[in-house]
Short mmCIF file of C-alpha atoms and ligand atoms in Angstrom, two decimals:
data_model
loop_
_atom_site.label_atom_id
_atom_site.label_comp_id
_atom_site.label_asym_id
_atom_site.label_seq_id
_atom_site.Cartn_x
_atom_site.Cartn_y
_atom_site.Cartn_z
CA UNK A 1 79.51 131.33 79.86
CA UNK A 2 83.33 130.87 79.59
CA UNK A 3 83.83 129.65 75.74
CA UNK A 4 86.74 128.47 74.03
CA UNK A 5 87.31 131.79 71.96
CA UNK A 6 88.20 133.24 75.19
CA UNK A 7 90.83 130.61 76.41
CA UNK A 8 94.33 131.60 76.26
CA UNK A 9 96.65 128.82 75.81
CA UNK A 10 99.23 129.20 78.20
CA UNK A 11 102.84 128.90 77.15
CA UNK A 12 104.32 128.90 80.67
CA UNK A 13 102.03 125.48 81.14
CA UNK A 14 103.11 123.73 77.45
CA UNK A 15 106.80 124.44 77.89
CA UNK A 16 108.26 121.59 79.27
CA UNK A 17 112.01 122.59 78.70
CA UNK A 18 114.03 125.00 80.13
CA UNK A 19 117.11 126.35 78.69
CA UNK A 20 120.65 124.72 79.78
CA UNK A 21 123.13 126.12 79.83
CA UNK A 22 125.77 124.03 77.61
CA UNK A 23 125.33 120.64 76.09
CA UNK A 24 125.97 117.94 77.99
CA UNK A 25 126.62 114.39 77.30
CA UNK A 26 128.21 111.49 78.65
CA UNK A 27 130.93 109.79 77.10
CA UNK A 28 129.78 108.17 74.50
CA UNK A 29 129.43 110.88 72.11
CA UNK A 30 128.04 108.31 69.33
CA UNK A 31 124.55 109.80 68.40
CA UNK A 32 122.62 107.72 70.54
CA UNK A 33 121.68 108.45 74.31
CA UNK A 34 123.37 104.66 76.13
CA UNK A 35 121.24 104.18 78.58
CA UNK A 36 121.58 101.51 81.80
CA UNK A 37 118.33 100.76 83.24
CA UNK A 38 118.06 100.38 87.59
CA UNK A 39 115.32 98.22 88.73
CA UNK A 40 113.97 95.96 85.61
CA UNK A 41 110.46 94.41 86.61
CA UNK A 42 107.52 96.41 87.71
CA UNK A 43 107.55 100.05 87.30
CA UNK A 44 111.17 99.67 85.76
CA UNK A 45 110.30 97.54 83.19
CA UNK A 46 107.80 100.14 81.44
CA UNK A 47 110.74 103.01 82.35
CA UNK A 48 112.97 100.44 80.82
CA UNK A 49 110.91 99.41 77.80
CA UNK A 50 109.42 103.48 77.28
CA UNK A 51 113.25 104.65 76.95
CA UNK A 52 114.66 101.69 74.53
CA UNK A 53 111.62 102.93 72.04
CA UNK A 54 113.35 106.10 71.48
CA UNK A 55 114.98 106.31 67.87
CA UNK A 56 118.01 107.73 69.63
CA UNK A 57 118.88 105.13 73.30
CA UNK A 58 120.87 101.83 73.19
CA UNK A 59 120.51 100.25 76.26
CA UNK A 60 123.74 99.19 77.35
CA UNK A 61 122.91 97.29 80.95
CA UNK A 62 120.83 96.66 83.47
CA UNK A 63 120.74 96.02 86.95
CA UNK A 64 118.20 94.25 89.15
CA UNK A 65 118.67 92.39 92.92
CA UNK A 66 116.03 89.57 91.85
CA UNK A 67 117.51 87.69 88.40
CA UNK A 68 114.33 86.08 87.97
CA UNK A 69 112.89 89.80 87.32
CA UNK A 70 115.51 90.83 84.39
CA UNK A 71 114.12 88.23 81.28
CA UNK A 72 111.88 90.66 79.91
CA UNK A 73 114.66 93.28 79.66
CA UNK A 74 117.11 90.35 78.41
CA UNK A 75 114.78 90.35 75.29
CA UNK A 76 115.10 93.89 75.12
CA UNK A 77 118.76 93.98 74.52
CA UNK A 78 120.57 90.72 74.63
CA UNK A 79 123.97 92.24 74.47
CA UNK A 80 123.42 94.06 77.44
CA UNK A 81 125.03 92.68 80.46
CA UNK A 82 122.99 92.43 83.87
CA UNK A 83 124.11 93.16 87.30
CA UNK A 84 122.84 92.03 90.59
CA UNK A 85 124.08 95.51 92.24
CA UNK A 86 123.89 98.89 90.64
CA UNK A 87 128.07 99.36 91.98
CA UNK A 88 129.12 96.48 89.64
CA UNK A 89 127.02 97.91 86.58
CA UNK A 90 128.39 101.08 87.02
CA UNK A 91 131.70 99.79 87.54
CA UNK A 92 131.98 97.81 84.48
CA UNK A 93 129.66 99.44 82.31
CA UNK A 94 130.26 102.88 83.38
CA UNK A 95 132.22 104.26 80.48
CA UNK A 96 129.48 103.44 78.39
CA UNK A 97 126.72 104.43 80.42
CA UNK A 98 125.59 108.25 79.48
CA UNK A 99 121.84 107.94 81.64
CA UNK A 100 120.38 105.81 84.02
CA UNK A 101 116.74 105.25 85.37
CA UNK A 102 116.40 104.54 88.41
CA UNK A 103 113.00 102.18 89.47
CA UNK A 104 113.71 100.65 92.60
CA UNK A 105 111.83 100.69 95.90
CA UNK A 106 112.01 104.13 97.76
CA UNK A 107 114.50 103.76 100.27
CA UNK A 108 117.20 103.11 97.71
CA UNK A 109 116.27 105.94 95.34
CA UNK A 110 118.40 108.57 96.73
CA UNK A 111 121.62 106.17 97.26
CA UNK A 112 121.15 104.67 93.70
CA UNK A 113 120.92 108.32 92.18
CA UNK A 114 123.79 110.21 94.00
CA UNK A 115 125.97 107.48 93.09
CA UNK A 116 124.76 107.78 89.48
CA UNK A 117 125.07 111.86 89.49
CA UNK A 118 128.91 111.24 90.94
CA UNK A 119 129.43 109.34 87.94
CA UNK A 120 128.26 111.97 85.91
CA UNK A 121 124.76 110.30 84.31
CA UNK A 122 121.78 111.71 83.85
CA UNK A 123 118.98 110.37 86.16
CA UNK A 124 115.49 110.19 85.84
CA UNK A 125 113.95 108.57 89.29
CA UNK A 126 110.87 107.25 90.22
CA UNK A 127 108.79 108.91 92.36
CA UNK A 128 108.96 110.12 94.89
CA UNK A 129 112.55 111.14 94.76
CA UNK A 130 113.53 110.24 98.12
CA UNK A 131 112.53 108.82 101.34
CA UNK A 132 113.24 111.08 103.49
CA UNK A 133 113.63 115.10 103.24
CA UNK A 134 117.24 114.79 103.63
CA UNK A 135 117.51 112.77 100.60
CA UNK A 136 115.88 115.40 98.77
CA UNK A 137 117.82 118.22 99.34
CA UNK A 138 120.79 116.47 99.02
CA UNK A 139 119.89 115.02 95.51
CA UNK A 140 118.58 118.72 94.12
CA UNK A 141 121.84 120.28 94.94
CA UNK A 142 123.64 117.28 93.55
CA UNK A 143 121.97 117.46 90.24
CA UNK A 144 121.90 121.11 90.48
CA UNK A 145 125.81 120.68 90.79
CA UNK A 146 126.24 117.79 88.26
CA UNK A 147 124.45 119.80 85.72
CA UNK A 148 122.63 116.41 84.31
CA UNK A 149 119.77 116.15 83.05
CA UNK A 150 117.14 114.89 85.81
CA UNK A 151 113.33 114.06 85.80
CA UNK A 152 111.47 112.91 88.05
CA UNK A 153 109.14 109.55 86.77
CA UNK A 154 105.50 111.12 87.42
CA UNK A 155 104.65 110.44 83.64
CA UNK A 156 101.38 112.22 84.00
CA UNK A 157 102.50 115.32 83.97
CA UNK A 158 103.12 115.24 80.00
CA UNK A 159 99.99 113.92 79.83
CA UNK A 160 96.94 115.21 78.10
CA UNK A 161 94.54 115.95 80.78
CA UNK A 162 97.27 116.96 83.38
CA UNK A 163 99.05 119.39 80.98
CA UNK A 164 95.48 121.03 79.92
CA UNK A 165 94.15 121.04 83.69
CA UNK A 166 97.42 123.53 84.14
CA UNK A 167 96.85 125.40 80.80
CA UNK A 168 93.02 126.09 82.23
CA UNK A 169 93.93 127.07 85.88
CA UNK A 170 97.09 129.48 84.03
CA UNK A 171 94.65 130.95 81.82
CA UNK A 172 92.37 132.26 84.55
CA UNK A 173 89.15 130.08 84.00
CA UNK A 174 88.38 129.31 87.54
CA UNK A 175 89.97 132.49 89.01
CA UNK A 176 92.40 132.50 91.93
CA UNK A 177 92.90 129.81 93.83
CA UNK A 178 91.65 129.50 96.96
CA UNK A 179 91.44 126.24 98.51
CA UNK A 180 92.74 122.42 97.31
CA UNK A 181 91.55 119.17 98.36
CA UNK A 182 93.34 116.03 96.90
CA UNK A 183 93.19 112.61 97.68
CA UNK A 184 93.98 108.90 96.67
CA UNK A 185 91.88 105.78 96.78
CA UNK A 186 95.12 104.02 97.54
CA UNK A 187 95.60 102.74 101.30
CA UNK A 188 98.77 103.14 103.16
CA UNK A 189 98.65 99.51 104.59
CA UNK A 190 96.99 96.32 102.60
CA UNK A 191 99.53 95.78 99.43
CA UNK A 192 101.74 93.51 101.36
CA UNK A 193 98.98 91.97 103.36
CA UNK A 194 100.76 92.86 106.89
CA UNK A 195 100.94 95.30 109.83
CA UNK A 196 103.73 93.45 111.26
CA UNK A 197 106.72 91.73 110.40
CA UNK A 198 106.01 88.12 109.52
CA UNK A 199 107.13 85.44 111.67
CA UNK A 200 108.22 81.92 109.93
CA UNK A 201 108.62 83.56 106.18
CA UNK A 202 109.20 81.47 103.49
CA UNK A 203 112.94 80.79 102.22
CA UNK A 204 114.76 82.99 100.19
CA UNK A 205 114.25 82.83 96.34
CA UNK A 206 117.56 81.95 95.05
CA UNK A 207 117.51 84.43 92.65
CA UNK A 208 117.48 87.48 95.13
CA UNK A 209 120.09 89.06 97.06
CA UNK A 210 118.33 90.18 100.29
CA UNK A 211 121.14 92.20 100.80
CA UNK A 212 121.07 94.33 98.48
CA UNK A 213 117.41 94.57 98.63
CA UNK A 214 117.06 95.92 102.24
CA UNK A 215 120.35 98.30 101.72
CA UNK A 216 120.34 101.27 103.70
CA UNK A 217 117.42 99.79 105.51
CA UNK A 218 118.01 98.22 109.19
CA UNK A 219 118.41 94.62 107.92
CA UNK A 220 115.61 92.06 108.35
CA UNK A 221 114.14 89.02 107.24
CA UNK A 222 113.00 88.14 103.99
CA UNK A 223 109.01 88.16 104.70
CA UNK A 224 107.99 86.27 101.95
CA UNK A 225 106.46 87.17 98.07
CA UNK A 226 104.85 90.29 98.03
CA UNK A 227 105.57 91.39 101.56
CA UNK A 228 108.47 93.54 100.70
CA UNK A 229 109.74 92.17 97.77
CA UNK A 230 108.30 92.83 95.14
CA UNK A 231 105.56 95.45 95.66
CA UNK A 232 104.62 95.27 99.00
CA UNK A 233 107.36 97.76 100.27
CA UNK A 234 104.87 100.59 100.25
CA UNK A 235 103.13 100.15 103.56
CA UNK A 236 106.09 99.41 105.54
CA UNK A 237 107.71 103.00 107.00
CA UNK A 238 111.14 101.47 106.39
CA UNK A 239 110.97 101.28 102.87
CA UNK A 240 108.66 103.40 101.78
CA UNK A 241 105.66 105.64 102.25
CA UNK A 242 102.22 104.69 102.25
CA UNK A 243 99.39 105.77 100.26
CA UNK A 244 100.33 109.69 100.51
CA UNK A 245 104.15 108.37 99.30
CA UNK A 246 102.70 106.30 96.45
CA UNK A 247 100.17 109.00 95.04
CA UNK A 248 101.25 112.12 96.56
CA UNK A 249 103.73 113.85 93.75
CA UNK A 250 101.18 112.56 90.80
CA UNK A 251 98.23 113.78 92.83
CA UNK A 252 100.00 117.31 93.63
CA UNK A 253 101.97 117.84 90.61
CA UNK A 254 99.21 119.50 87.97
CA UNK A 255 98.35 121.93 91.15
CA UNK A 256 101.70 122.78 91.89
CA UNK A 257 102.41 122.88 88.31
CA UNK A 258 99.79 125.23 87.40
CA UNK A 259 100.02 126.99 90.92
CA UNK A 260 104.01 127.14 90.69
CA UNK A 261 104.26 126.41 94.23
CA UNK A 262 108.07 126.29 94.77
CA UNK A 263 108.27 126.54 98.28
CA UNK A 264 107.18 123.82 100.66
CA UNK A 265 104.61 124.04 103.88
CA UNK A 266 104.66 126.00 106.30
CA UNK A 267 102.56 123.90 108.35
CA UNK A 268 101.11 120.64 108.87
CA UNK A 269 98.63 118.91 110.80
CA UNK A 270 97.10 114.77 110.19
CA UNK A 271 95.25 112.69 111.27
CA UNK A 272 94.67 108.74 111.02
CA UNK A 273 93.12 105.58 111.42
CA UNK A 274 95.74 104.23 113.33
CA UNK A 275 98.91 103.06 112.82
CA UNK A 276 102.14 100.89 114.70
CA UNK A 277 105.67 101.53 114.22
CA UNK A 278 105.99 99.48 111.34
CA UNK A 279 103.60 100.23 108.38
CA UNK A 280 101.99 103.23 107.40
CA UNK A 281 97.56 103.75 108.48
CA UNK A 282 95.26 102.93 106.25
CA UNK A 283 93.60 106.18 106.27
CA UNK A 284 95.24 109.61 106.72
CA UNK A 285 94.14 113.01 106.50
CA UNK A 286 96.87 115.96 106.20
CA UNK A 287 96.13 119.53 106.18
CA UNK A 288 98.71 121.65 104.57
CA UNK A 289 99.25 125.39 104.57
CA UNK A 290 101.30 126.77 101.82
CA UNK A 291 102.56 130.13 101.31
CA UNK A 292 100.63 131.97 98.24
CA UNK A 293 101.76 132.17 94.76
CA UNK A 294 100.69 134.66 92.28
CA UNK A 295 97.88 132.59 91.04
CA UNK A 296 96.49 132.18 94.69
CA UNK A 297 93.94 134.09 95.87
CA UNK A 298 95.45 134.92 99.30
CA UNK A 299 99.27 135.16 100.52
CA UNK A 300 98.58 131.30 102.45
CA UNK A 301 97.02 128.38 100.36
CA UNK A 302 95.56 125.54 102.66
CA UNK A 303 96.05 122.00 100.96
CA UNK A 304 94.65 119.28 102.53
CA UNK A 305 95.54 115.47 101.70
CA UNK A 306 93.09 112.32 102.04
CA UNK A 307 93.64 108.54 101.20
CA UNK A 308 92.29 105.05 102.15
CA UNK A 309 88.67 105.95 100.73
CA UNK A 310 88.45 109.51 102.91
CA UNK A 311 86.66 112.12 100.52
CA UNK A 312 86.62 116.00 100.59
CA UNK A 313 83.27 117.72 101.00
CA UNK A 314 82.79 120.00 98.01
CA UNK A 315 81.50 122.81 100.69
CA UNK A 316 82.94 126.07 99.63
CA UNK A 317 83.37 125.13 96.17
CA UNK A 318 81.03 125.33 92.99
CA UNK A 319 80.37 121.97 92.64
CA UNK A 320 76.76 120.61 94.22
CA UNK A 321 76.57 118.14 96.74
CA UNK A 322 74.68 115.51 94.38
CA UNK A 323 77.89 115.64 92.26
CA UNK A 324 79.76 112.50 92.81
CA UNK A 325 83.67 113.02 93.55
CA UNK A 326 86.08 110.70 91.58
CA UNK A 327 87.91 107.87 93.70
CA UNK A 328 91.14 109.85 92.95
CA UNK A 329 92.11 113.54 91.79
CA UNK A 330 91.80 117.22 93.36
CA UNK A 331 89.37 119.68 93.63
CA UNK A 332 90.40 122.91 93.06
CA UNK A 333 88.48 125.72 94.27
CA UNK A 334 89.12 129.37 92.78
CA UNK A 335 87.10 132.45 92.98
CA UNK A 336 85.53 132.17 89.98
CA UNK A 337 85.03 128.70 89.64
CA UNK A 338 85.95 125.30 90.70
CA UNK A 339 87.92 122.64 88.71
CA UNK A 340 87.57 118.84 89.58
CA UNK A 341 90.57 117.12 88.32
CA UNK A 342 90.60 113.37 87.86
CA UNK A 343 93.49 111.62 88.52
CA UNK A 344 94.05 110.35 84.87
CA UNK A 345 90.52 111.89 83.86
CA UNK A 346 89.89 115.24 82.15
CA UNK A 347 89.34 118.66 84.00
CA UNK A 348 85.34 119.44 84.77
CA UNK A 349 84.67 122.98 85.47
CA UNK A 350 81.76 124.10 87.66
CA UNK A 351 79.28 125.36 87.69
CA UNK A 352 79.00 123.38 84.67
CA UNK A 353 75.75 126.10 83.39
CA UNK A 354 78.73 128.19 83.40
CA UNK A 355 81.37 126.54 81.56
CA UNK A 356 80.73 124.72 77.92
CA UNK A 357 82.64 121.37 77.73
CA UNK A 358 85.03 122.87 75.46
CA UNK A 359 86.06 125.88 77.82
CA UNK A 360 89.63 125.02 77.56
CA UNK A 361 91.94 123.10 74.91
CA UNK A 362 93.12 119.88 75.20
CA UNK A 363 96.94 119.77 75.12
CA UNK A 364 98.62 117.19 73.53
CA UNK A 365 100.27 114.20 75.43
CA UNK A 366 103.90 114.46 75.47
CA UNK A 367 106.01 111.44 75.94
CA UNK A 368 107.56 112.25 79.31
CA UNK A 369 110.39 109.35 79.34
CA UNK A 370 111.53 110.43 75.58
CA UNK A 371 110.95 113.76 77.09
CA UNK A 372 114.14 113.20 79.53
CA UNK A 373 115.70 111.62 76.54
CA UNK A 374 115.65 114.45 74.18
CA UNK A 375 117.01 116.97 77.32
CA UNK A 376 120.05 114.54 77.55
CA UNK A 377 121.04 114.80 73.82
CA UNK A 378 120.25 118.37 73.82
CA UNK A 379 121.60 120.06 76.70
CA UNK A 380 117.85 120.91 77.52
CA UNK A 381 117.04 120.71 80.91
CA UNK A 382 112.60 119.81 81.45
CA UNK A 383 111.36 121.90 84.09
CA UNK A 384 110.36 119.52 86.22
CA UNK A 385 113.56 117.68 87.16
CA UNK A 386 115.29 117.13 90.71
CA UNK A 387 114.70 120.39 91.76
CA UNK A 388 111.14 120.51 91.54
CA UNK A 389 111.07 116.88 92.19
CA UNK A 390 112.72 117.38 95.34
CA UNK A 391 110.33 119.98 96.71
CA UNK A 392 107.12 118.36 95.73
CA UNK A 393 108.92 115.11 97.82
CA UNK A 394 109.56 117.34 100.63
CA UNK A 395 105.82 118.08 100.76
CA UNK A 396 104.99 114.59 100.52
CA UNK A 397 107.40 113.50 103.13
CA UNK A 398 106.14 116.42 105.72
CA UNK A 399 103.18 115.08 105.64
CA UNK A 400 104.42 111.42 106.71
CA UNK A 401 106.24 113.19 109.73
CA UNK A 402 102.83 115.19 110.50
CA UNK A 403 101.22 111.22 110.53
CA UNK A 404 103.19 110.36 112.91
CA UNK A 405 102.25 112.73 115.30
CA UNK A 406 98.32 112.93 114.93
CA UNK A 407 96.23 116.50 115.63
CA UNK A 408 99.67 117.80 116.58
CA UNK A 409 100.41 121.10 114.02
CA UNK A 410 103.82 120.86 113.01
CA UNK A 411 105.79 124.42 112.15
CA UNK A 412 108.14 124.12 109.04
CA UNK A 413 111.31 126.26 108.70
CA UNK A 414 112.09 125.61 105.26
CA UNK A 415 115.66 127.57 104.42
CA UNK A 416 116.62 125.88 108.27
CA UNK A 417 114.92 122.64 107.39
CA UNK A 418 113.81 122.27 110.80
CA UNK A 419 110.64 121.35 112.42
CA UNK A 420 110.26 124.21 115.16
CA UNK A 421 107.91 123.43 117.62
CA UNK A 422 108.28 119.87 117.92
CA UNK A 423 112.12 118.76 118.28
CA UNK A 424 111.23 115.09 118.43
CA UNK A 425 109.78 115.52 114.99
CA UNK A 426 112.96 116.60 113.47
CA UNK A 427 114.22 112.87 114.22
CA UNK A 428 112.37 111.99 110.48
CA UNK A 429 113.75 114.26 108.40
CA UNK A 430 116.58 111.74 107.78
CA UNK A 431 117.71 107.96 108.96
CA UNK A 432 120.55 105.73 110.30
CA UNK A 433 122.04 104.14 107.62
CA UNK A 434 122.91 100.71 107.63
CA UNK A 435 126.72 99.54 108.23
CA UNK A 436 128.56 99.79 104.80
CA UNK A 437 125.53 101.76 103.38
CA UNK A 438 126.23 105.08 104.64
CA UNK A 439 124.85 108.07 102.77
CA UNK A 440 126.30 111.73 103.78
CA UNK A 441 123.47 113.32 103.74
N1 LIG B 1 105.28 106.58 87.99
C1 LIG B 1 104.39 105.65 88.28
O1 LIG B 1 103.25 105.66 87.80
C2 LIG B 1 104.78 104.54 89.20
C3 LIG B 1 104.01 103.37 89.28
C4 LIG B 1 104.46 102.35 90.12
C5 LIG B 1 105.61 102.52 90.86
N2 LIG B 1 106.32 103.68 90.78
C6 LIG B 1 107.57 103.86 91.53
O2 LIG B 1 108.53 102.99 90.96
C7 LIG B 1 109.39 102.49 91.97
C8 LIG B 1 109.33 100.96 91.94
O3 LIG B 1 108.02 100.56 92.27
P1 LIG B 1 107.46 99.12 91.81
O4 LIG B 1 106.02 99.12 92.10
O5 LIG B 1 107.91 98.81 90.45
O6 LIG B 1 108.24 98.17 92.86
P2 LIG B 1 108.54 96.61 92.72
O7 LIG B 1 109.03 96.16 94.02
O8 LIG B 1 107.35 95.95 92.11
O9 LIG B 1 109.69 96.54 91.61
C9 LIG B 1 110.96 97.07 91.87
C10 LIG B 1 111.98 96.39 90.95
O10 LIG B 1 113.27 96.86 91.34
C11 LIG B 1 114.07 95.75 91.74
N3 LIG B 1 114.95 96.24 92.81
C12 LIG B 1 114.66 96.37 94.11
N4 LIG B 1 115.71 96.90 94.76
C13 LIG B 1 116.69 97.09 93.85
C14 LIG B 1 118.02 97.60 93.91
N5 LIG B 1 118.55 98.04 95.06
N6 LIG B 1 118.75 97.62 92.78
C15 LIG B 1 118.24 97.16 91.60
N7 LIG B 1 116.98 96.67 91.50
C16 LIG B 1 116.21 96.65 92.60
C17 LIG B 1 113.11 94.68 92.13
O11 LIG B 1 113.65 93.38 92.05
C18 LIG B 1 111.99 94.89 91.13
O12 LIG B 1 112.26 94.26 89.90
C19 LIG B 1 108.92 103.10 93.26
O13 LIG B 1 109.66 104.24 93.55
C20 LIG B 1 107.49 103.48 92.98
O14 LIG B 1 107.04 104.57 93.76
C21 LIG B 1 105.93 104.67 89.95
#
């Protein structure tokens, strides 16, 4: 029996800042962080609204492509002017701008932010940080070379049950880690209602500019409410990434976390329920092999991804087949012991005749946005900004190129970021960008 008394709380796992080194601030060196907010309605508004509750932000402008989606933050901070595109608020605004969060659709996340580190703000970005791998690298080194203050928006990781799930793993309570399953209820098609583009869509809502919308997309049609705009983005490959896209860095991040995998595959393999050239399947399976950390029990860690309703099977682990799985989380499978990690639930240990309930400490929630906040006034980088973000998006988006070429393994050279054995594969590690939207990437 594993009991409290013999838990060690982890320091590595609670430490959420790393040093920086100088201060850096925008500037506006009143005492308060002036913050412009990207994207206002859906997940932007509670980035938006989470940030103006510090004791220490003004917000000082915001920025949506739909008007008719920027009265809540209008409440917020009537002073603030709003902006149709992101170049104008920066433009106008940008002397007072010190930070921006950025909450728009995928596709525009990495155009939105290097324009925003160039400027010299600090970012914090939705996940996942880019759509496509160049992206990524290309926004770690510029935020490496900015020396801003990043985070990535995967909230849960300050939270309670994610921050104690890493504490547990870090202090050796299921042993080394030997195999991960995680997966996600969430579907890669079905938000917008579509496998293929609409034909006849509705007009145009005059309060959106459909140019700005698609951006460095190929341009198309408005396809109606929902479709793409707002929400429905996610299944189409265009704009953004499916289920694994959606779910993948919250789904990963307490394993990598607690794991402190830095490196990305080395291989991977899907398969799928089918899919077109337009939106992502509605089921997909991705195995994974990782190189080993120290807290893995061999030198290669095989990961393997699920979504649309596909479950692991707890074989190999401690957990007994009448044990039902949650719809969403990881299972992580160590030598001594096995943890099953809800997404949003707390860590269960198995064998549970082997673990009391209070095996490990619960950590306290940190806020994560006011987390970012206190870095930027400080100088204090948090340990999981672009660079980590960027890696745990390069795993995610490996595993969209490995969809798209079912039971086919697919060899990745990291430091060449190159696909080896498939050349055609390599065509998805970055996109055409539209006329007048190039990114140099
Ligand atoms: N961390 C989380 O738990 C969480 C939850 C949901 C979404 N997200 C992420 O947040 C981002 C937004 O997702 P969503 O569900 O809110 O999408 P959404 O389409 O519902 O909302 C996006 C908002 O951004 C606006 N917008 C779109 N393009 C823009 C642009 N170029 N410039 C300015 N504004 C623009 C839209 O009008 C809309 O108000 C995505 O990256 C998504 O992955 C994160």
């Amino acid at each position: 029996m594993i009991r409290r008394r013999e838990f060690l709380a982890q320091t590595s796992a609670a430490a959420t800042l790393l040093a920086c080194p100088a201060i850096v601030r925008g500037q506006n060196l009143n005492s308060r962080l002036q913050v412009a907010g990207i994207g206002c309605d859906g997940k932007g508004w509670s980035d938006i609204k989470e940030m103006s509750d510090h004791a220490q932000t003004q917000m000082v402008g915001f920025c949506d492509i739909d008007l008719a989606r920027t009265e809540k933050v209008k409440q917020l901070a009537p002073d603030a002017p709003v902006f149709q595109n992101f170049k104008d608020l920066l433009a106008d605004q940008g002397d007072k701008i010190d930070a921006v969060t950025v909450s728009t659709p995928d596709h525009m996340h990495a155009y939105i932010t290097l324009d925003a580190l160039a400027q010299g703000k600090h970012v914090y970005c939705q996940k996942p940080l880019t759509h496509n791998v160049a992206e990524s690298r290309a926004v770690a080194k510029a935020a490496k070379e900015s020396g801003k203050i990043t985070r990535l928006g995967n909230q849960i990781h300050s939270h309670t049950f994610y921050r104690s799930a890493v504490a547990a793993i870090q202090a050796g309570l299921i042993g080394k880690v030997k195999r991960v399953h995680s997966w996600s209820s969430a579907t890669g098609h079905g938000k917008s209602g579509h496998i293929s583009v609409p034909k006849n869509p509705p007009p145009l809502p005059t309060s959106v500019n459909w140019d700005l919308w698609v951006g460095v997309a190929p341009m198309r049609d408005y396809g109606g409410d929902r479709v793409y705009h707002p929400w429905g983005w996610r299944d189409w490959q265009d704009f953004g990434n499916g289920a694994l896209g959606d779910f993948g860095c919250h789904i990963f991040d307490p394993v990598f976390t607690a794991i402190e995998m830095n490196k990305a595959p080395l291989s991977m393999k899907a398969d799928h329920s089918g899919m077109n050239d337009q939106v992502w399947p509605a089921q997909t399976r991705v195995e994974y092999q990782f190189p080993g950390t120290k807290w893995t029990a061999a030198d290669t860690l095989e990961v393997t991804w699920y979504d649309g309703g596909l479950l692991p099977s707890v074989s190999g682990s401690h957990v007994p087949p009448t044990d039902a799985l949650p719809s969403q989380g990881s299972l992580i499978i160590g030598d001594k012991g096995t943890m099953v990690l809800k997404h949003m639930g707390r860590a269960k240990l198995y064998p549970l005749d082997q673990y009391a309930t209070d095996a490990f400490d619960d950590l306290p929630s940190l806020n994560h946005y006011h987390g970012w906040v206190d870095g930027c006034l400080s100088g204090q980088q948090p340990s999981d900004g672009f660079d980590y973000g960027a890696k745990l998006t390069e795993s995610v988006l490996l595993g969209n190129i490995a969809v798209r070429y079912a039971n086919k393994k697919l060899l990745w050279d990291e430091p060449a970021m190159k696909i080896t054995n498939h050349n055609e594969a390599n065509q998805w590690l970055r996109r055409d960008y539209r006329a007048g939207w190039k990114l140099d990437v």
